[in-house]
Structure formats: structure tokens, C-alpha cells
PDB file of C-alpha atoms in Angstrom:
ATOM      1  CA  UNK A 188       9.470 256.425 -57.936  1.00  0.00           C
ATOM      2  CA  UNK A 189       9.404 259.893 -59.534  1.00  0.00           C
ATOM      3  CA  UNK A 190      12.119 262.263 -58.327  1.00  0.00           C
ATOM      4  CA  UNK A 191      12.816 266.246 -57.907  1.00  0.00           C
ATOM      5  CA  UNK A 192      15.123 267.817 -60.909  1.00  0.00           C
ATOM      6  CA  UNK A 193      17.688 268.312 -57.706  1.00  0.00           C
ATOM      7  CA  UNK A 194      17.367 264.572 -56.721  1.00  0.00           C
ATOM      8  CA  UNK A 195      18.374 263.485 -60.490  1.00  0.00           C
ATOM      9  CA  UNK A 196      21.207 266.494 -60.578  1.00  0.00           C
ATOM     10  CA  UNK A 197      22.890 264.936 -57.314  1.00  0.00           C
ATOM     11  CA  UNK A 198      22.735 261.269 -59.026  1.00  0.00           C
ATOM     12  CA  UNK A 199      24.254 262.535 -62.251  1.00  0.00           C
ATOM     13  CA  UNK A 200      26.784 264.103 -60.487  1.00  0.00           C
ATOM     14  CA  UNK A 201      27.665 261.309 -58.398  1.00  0.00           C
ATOM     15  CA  UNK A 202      27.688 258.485 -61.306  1.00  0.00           C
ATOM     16  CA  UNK A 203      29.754 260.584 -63.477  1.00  0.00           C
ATOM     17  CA  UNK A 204      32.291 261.768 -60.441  1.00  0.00           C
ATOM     18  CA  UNK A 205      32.164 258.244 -59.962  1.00  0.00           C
ATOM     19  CA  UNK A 206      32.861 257.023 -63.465  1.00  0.00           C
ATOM     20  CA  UNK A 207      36.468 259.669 -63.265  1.00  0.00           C
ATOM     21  CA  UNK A 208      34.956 262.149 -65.044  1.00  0.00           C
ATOM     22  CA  UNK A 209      36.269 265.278 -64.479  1.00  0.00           C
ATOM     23  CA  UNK A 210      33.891 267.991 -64.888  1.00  0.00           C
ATOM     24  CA  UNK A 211      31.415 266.098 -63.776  1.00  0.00           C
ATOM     25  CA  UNK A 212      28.966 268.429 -61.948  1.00  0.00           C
ATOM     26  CA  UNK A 213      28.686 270.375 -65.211  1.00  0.00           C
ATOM     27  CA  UNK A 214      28.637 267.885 -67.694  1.00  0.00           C
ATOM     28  CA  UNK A 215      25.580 266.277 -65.699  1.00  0.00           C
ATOM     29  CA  UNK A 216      23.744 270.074 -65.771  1.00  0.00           C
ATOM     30  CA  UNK A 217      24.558 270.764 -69.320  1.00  0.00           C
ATOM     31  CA  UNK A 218      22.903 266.821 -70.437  1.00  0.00           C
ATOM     32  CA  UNK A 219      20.076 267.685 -67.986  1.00  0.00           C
ATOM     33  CA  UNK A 220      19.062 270.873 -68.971  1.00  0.00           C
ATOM     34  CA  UNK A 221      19.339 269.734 -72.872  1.00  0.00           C
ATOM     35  CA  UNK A 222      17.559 266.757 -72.135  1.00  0.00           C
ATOM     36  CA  UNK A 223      14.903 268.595 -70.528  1.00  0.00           C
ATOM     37  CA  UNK A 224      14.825 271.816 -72.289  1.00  0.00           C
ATOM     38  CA  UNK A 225      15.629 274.197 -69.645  1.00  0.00           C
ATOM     39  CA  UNK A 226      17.807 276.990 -69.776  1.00  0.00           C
ATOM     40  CA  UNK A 227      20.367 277.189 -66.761  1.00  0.00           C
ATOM     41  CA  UNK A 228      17.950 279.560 -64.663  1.00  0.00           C
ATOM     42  CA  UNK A 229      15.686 277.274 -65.309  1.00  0.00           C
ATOM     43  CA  UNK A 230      17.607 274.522 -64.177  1.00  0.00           C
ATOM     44  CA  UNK A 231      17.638 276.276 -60.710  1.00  0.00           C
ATOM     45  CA  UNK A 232      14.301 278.059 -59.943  1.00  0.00           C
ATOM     46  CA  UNK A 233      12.863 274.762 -60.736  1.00  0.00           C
ATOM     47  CA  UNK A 234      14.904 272.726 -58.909  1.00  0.00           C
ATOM     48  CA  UNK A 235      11.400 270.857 -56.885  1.00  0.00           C
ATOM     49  CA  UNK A 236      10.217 269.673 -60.656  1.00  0.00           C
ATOM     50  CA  UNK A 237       8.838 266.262 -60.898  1.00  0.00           C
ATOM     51  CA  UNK A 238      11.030 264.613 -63.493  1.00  0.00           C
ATOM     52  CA  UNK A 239       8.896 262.046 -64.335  1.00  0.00           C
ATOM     53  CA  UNK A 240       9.918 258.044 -65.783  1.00  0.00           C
ATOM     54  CA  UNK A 241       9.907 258.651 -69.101  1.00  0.00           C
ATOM     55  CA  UNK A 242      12.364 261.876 -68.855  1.00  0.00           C
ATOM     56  CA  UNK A 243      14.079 259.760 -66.025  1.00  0.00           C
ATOM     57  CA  UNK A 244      15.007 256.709 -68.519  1.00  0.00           C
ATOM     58  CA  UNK A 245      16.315 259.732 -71.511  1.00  0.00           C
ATOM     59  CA  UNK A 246      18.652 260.914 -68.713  1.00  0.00           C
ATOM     60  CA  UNK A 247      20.110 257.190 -67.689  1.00  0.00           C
ATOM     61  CA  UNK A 248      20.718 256.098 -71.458  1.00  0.00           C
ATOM     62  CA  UNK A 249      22.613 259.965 -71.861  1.00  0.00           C
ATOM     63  CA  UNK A 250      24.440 259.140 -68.966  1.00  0.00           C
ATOM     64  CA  UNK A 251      25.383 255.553 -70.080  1.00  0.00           C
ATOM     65  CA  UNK A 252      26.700 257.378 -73.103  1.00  0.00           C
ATOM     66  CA  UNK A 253      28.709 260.003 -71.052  1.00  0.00           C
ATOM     67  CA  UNK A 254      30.084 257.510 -69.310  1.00  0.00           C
ATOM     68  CA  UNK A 255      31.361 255.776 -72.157  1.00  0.00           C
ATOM     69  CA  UNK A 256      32.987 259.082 -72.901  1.00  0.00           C
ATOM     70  CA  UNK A 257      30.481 260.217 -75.686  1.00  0.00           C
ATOM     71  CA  UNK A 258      30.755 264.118 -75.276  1.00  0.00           C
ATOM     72  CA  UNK A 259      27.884 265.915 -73.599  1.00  0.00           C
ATOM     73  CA  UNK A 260      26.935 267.839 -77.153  1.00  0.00           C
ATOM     74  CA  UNK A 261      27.298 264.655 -79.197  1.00  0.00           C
ATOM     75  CA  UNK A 262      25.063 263.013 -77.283  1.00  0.00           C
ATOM     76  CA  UNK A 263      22.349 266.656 -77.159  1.00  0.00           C
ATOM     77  CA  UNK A 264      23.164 266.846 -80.853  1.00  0.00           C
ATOM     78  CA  UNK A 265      23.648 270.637 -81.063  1.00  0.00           C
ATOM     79  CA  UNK A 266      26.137 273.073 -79.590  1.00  0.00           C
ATOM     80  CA  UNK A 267      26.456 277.231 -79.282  1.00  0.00           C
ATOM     81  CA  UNK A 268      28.764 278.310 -80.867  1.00  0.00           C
ATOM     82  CA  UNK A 269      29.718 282.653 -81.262  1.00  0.00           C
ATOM     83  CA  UNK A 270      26.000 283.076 -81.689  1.00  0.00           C
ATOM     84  CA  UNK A 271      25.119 280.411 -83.806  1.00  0.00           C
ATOM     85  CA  UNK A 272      23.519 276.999 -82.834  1.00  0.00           C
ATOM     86  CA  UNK A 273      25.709 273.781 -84.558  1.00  0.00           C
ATOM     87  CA  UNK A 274      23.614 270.225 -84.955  1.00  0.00           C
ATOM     88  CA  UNK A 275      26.701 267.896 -85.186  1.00  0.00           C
ATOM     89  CA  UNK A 276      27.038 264.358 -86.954  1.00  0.00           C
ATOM     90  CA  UNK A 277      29.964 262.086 -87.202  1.00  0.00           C
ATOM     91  CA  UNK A 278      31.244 263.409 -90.241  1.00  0.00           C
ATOM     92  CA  UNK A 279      32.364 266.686 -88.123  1.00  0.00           C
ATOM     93  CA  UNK A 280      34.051 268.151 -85.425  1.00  0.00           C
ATOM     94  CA  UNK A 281      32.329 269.701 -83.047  1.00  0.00           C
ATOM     95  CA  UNK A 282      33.492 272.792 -82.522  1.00  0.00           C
ATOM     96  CA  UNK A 283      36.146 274.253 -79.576  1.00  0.00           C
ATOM     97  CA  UNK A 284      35.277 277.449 -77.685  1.00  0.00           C
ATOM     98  CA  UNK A 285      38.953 278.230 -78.718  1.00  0.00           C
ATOM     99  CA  UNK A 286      38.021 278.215 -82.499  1.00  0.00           C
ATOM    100  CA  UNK A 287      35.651 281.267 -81.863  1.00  0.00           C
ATOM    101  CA  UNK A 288      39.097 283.259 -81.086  1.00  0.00           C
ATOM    102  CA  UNK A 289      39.468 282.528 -85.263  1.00  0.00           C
ATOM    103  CA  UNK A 290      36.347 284.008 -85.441  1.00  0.00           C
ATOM    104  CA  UNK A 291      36.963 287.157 -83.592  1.00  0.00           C
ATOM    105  CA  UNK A 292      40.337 287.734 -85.392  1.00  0.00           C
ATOM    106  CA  UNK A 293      38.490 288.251 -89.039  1.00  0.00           C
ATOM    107  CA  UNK A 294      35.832 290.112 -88.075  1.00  0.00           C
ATOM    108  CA  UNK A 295      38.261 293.456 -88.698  1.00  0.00           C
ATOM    109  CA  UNK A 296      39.800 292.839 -91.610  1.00  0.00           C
ATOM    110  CA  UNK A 297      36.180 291.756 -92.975  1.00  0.00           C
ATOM    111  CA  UNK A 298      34.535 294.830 -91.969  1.00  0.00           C
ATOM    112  CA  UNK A 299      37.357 296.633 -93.524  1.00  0.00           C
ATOM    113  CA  UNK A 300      37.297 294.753 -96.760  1.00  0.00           C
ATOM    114  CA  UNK A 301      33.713 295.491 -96.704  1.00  0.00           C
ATOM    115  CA  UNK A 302      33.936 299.121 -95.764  1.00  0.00           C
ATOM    116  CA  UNK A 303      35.772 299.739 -99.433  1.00  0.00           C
ATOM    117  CA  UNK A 304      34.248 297.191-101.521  1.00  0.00           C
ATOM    118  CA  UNK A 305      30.795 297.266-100.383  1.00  0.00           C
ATOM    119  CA  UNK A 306      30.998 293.668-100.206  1.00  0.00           C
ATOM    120  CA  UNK A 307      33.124 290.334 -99.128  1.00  0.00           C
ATOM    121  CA  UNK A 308      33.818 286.404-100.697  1.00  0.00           C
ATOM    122  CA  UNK A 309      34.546 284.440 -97.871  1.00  0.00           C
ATOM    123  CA  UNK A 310      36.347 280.481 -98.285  1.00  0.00           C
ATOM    124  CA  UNK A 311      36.244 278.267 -95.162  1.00  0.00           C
ATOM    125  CA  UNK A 312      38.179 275.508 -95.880  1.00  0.00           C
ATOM    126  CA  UNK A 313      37.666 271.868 -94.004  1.00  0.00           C
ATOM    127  CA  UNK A 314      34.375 273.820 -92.719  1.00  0.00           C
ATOM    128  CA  UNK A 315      32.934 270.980 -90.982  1.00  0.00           C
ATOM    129  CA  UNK A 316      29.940 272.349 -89.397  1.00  0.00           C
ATOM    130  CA  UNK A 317      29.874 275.172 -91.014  1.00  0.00           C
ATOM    131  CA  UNK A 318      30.969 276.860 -87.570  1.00  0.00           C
ATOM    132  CA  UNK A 319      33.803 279.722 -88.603  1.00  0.00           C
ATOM    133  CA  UNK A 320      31.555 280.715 -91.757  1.00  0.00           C
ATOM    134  CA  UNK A 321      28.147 280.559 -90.716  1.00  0.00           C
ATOM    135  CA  UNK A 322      29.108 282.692 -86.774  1.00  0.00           C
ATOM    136  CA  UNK A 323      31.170 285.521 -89.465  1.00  0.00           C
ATOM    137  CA  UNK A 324      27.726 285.142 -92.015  1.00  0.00           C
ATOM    138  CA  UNK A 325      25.814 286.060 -88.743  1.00  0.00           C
ATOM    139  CA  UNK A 326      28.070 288.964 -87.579  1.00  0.00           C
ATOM    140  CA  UNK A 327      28.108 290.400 -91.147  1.00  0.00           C
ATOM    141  CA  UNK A 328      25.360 290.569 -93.381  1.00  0.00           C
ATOM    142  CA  UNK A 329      27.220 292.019 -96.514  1.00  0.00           C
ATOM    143  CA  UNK A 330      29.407 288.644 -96.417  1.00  0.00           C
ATOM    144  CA  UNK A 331      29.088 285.499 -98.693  1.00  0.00           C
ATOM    145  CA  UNK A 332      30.678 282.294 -98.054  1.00  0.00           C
ATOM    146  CA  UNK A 333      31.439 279.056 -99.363  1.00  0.00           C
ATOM    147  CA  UNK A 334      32.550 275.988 -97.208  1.00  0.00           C
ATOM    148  CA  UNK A 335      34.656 273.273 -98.660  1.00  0.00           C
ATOM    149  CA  UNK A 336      35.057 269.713 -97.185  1.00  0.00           C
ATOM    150  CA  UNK A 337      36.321 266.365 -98.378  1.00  0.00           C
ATOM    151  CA  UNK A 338      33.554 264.688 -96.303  1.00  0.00           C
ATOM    152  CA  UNK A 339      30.118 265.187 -97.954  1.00  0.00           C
ATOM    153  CA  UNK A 340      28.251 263.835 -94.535  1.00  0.00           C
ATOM    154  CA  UNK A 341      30.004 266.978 -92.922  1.00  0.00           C
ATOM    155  CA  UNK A 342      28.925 268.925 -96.072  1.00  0.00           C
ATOM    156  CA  UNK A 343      25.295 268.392 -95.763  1.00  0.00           C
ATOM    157  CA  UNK A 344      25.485 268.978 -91.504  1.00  0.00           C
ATOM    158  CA  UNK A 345      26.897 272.470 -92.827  1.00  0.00           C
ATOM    159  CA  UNK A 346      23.975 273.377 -94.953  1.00  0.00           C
ATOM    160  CA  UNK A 347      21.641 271.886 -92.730  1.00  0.00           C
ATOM    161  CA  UNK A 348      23.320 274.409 -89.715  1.00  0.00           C
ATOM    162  CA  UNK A 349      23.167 276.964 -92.484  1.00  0.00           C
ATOM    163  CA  UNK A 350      19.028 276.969 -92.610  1.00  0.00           C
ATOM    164  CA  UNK A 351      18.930 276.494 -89.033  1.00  0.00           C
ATOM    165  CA  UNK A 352      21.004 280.248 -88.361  1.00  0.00           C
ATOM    166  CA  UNK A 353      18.634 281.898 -91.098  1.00  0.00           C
ATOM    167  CA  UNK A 354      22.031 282.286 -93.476  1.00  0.00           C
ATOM    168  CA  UNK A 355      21.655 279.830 -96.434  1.00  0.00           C
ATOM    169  CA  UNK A 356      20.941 282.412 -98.953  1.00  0.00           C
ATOM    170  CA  UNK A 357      24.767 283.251 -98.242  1.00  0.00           C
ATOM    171  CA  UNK A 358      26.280 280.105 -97.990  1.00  0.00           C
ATOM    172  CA  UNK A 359      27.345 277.624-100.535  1.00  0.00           C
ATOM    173  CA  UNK A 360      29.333 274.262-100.292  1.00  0.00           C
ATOM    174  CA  UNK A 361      31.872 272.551-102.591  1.00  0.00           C
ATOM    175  CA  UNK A 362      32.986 269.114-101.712  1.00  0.00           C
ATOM    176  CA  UNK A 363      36.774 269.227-102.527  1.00  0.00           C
ATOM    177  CA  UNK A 364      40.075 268.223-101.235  1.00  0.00           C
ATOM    178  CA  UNK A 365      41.326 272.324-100.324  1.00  0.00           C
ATOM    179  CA  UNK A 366      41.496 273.942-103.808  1.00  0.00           C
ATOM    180  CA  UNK A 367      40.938 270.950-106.274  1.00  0.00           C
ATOM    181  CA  UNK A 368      37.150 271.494-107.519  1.00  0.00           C
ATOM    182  CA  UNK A 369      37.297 275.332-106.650  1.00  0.00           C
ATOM    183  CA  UNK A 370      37.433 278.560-108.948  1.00  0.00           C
ATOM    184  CA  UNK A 371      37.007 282.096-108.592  1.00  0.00           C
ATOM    185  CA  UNK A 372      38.456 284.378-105.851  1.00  0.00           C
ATOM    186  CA  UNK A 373      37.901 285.196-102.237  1.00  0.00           C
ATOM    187  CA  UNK A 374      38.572 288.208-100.107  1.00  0.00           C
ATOM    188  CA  UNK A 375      39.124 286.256 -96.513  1.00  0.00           C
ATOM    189  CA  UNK A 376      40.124 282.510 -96.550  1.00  0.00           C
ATOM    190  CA  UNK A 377      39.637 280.565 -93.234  1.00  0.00           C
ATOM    191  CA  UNK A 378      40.152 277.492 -92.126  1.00  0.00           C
ATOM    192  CA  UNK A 379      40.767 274.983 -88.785  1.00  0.00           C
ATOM    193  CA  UNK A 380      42.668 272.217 -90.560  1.00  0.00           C
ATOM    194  CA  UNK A 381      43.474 268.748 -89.004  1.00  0.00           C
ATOM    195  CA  UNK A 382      47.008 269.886 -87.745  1.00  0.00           C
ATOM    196  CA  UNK A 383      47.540 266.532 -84.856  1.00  0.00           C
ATOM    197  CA  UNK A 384      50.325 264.692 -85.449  1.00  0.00           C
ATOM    198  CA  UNK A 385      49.562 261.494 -86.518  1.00  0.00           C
ATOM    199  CA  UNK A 386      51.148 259.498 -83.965  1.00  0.00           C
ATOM    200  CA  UNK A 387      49.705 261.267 -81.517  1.00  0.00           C
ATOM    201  CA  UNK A 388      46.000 260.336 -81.963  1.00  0.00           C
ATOM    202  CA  UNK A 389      46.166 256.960 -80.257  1.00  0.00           C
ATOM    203  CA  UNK A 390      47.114 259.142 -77.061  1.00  0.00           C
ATOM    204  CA  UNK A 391      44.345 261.706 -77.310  1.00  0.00           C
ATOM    205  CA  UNK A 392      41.324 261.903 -74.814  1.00  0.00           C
ATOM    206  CA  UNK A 393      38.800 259.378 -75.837  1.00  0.00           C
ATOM    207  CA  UNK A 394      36.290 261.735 -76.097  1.00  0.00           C
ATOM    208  CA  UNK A 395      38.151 263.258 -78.618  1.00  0.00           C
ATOM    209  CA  UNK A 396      39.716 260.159 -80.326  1.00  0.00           C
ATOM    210  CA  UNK A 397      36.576 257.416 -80.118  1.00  0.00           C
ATOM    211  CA  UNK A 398      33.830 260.465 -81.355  1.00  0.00           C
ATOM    212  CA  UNK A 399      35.642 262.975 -83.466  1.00  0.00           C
ATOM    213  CA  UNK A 400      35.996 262.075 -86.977  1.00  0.00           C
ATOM    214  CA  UNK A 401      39.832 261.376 -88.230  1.00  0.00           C
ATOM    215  CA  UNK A 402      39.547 263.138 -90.854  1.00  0.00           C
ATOM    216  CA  UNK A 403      39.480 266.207 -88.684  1.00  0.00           C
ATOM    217  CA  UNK A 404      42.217 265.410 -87.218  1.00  0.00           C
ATOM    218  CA  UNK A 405      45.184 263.425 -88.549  1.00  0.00           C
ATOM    219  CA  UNK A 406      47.105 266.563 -89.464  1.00  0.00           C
ATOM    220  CA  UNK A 407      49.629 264.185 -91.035  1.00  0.00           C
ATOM    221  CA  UNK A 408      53.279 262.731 -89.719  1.00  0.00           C
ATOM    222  CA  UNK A 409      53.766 266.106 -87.928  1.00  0.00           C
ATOM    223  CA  UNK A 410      50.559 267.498 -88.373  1.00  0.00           C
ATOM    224  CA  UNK A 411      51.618 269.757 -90.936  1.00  0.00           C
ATOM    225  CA  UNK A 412      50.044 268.210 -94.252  1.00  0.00           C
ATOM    226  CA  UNK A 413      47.438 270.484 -94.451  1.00  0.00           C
ATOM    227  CA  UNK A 414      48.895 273.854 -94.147  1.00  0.00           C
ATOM    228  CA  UNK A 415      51.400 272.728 -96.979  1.00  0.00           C
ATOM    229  CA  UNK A 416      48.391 272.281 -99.078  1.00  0.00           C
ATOM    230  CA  UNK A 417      46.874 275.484 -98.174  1.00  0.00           C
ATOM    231  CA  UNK A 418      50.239 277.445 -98.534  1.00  0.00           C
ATOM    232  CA  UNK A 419      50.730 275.388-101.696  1.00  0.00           C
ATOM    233  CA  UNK A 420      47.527 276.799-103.531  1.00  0.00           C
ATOM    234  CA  UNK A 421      45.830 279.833-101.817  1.00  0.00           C
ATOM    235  CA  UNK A 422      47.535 282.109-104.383  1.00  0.00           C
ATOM    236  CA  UNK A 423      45.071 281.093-106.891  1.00  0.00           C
ATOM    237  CA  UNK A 424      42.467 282.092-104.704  1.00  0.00           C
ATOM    238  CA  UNK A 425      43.085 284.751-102.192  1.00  0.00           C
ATOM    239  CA  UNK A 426      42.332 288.437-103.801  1.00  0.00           C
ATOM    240  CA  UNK A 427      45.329 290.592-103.913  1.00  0.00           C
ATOM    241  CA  UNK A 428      44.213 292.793-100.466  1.00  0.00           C
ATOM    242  CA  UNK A 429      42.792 289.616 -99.279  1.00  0.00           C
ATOM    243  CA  UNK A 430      43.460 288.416 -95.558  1.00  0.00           C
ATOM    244  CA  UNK A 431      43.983 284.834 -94.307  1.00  0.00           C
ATOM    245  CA  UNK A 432      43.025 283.135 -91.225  1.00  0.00           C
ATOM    246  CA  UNK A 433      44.371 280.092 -89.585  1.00  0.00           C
ATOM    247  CA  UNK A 434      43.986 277.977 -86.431  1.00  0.00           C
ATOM    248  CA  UNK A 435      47.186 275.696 -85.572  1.00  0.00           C
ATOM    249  CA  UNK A 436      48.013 273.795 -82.860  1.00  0.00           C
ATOM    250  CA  UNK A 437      50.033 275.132 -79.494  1.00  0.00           C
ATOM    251  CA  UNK A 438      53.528 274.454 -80.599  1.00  0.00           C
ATOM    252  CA  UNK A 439      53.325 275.213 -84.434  1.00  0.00           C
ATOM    253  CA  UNK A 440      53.281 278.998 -84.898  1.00  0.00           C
ATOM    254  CA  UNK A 441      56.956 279.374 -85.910  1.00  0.00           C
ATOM    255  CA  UNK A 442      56.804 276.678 -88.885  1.00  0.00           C
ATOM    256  CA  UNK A 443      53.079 277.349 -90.040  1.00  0.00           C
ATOM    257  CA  UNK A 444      54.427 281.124 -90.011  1.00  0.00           C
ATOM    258  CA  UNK A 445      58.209 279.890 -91.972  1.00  0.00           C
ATOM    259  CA  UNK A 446      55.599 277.811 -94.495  1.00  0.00           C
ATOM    260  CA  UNK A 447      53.582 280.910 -95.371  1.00  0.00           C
ATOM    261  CA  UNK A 448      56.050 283.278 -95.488  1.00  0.00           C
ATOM    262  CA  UNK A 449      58.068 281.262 -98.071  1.00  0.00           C
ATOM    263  CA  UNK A 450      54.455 281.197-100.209  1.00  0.00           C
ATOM    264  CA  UNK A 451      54.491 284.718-100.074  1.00  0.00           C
ATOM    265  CA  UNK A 452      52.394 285.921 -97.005  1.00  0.00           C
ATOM    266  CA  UNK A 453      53.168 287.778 -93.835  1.00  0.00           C
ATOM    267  CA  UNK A 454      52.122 287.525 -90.408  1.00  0.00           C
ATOM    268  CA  UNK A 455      50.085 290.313 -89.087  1.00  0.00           C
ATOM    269  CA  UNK A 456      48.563 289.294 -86.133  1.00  0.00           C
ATOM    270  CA  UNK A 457      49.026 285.673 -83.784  1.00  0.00           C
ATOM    271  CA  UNK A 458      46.259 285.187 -81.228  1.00  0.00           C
ATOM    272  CA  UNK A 459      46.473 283.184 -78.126  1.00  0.00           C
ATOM    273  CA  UNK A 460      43.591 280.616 -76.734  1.00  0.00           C
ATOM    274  CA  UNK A 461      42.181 280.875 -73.562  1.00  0.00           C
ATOM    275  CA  UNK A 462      44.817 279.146 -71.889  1.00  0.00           C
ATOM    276  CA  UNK A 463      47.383 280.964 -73.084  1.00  0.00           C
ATOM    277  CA  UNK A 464      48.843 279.110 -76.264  1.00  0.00           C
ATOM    278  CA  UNK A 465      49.235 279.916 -79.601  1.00  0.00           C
ATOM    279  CA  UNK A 466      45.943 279.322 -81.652  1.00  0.00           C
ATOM    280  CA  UNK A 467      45.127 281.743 -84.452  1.00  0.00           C
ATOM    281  CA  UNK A 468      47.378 283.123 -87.228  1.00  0.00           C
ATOM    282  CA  UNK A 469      46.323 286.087 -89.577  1.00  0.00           C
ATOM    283  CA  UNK A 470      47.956 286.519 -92.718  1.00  0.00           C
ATOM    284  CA  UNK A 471      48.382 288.863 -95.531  1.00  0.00           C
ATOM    285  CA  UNK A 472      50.169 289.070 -98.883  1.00  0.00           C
ATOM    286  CA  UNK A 473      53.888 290.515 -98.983  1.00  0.00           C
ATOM    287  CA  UNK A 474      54.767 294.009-100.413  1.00  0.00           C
ATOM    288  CA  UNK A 475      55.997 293.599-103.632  1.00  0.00           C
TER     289      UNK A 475
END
């Protein structure tokens, strides 16, 4: 029996409520509207829609998948993310409304940058889905970028996200562990490394630990392998008047800060997320 778009809503709602889901009234409009290409006004002024068996079987095998904690844009395939839409894969994270606060933070010091030189080299490193790069490519046309990751699945999502945003004329890729295969300089490095510590992953939110690739995440013994490595080599790369940006988990701005500053960079700016932590560290070099 065919059933209004309101009828299905209520059922999603209740069979992910009912699973212990705990957003589940908008996890079951955001699959529904995807599913069903409608926008969220959509969603409402058409509430009396016919969804009809064949949409009506897509929305029971998403919601199987929700239920087994798949995330609502793994299973749509795409997210938004700061203007940009992200097709995801396996090989990458998908992408935190928290990491657009990185985002935000080097738009400044990239117009500046751009305001003298005429033009800016931007490095994302561990750029997944191309998400920090290809949102700052959108905001500023006089920008180039490159993204470097180990994984070349994620590499390939990254270009692919690149075409899809109308940017890949500006964006390159390297597959590399951080600086190994890279030369030349950039004016802004980026990056949201893994920084979870490692024992820690076992105790994460299956939706985060079943679907999001370990490589994103296993920041090492205590999650601080990959700023080490970053700290360890950005000298090489980072332009004199260049500016670096950093996401980092809640409790590690005081060492992340301690690890730069020994390599020779000061904090200017810390940003907090959107509940409140610590999330986003801006560095440049010391005065001589």
C-alpha cells in the first residue's frame, strides 16, 4: 500500500527512536529528503506526496543501514560542506561541521597573503576529501592547492570532489606520507590529522569507529604522531611569511602548541568548536 511522505517520516522516526538512535527525527528527514531529492521545504509543503514502492523499498534498505549505525551521509554518499558538496568513500573521513571552523580561520591570513603577492600555494595535508582545500579554492579564486594523502582511494575521492565544485584547474594531489614525495613551497599549510589516541578507538561511537577509515584516525599512542611529523618537516615547506593551520583534538592545545613552538612557530590565534573546546590552531614563524 502506497503511503504519504508524512506517513513514511513518522515510521522512520519511530524505527530509528526505536533502534536508540538519538537524533532520530532528523537523521530520518535528512535520509528522506536525500533519498528522494527534496530540499527541506520541500520535505514539508509536500508532505501529502505519494511515495510510491519502489522509493518505499530505497528508504527501508537506508534505514536498515542507519540502523546498523552507517551514518546518514555515508549511506546518501555526499555531504555540504562550507559551500562545497563532498561525495565520500571509505578511504575518507567525512567531514565534521567543526572542521569548517579550520576553514574560517585561514581565510584572513590567505586574503592577506594574497593582497601582497597577488597570489597563494596552498598544502592540505591528510586532505581526505579534499574538504579544507577545495571550500578555501571556492572562497578564493587567486588560490592554488595541492592535497596530500597516504591513501590513494581518498586521493582519487578528492579529485573527483574537485570536478564536482568546478575547482580542478586549481587543485593537484600527491600521494605521500606528510612531506616525503613533496617539493617546492607553500604560503598556507593545512591540515586535520588523525590526532585519537590509539587506545581510545575501540571506545569511539560506532558510527565513527565501524565507517570511518583508521587511517584517519589512529593519531598514534597519544594521538600525537602526526603533529610530530608535521612539526618535524614543515620548515622545508612553509614560505618564510607563510601561516599554518591545524585542527587538534579538545584536550591537546597546550602540547600541539609546546611541539610547534620548539620547531620554531608561534601561536597566533586558537579557535574553539561549537561546543566550546579547543579545535583550531593558527601558526606562524618566530621573529628571528
Amino acid at each position: 500500500m502506497n503511503e504519504t511522505l508524512s506517513a513514511v517520516l513518522a515510521l522512520c522516526r519511530a524505527r530509528l527512536a526505536e533502534a536508540g538512535l538519538a537524533d532520530a527525527a532528523t537523521d530520518a528527514r535528512v535520509l528522506v529528503a536525500g533519498l528522494l531529492d527534496l530540499s527541506p521545504t520541500e520535505l514539508l509543503l509536500r508532505s501529502d506526496r505519494i511515495v510510491d514502492a519502489a522509493d518505499r523499498a530505497r528508504i527501508e534498505a537506508a534505514l536498515a543501514r542507519r540502523i546498523a549505525r552507517e551514518p546518514v551521509h555515508r549511506i546518501l554518499g555526499a555531504r555540504d560542506f562550507y559551500g562545497v558538496r563532498l561525495t565520500l568513500s571509505p578511504e575518507t573521513l567525512e567531514p565534521r561541521p567543526d572542521t569548517e571552523i579550520l576553514v574560517e580561520a585561514m581565510l584572513l591570513p590567505a586574503r592577506q597573503l594574497i593582497a601582497r603577492k597577488g597570489s597563494a600555494r596552498l598544502l592540505d595535508l591528510g586532505t581526505g576529501t579534499g574538504a579544507i582545500a577545495l571550500a578555501l579554492l571556492k572562497e578564493i579564486p587567486e588560490l592554488q592547492a595541492v592535497g596530500v594523502d597516504l591513501s590513494s582511494g581518498a586521493l582519487e575521492t578528492a579529485r573527483r570532489n574537485a570536478d564536482l565544485n568546478d575547482v580542478a584547474e586549481r587543485f593537484s594531489t600527491v600521494e605521500s606520507r606528510w612531506f616525503d614525495r613533496l617539493v617546492g613551497r607553500f604560503d598556507i599549510i593545512v591540515s586535520n590529522p588523525p590526532y585519537i589516541t590509539r587506545d581510545v578507538i575501540a571506545e569511539l561511537d560506532p558510527d565513527v569507529r565501524r565507517y570511518d577509515p583508521i587511517l584517519a584516525l589512529d593519531g598514534g599512542p597519544d594521538g600525537l604522531d602526526a603533529y610530530r611529523a608535521i612539526a618535524g618537516g614543515i620548515d622545508n615547506f612553509l614560505e618564510e611569511d607563510g601561516w599554518i593551520g591545524l585542527e587538534i583534538g579538545f584536550d591537546q592545545k597546550q602540547t600541539v602548541t609546546a611541539l610547534f613552538s620548539d620547531a620554531g612557530y608561534t601561536l597566533t590565534d586558537a579557535f574553539r568548536d561549537y561546543g566550546g573546546q579547543d579545535r583550531v590552531l593558527v601558526f606562524t614563524r618566530k621573529n628571528p
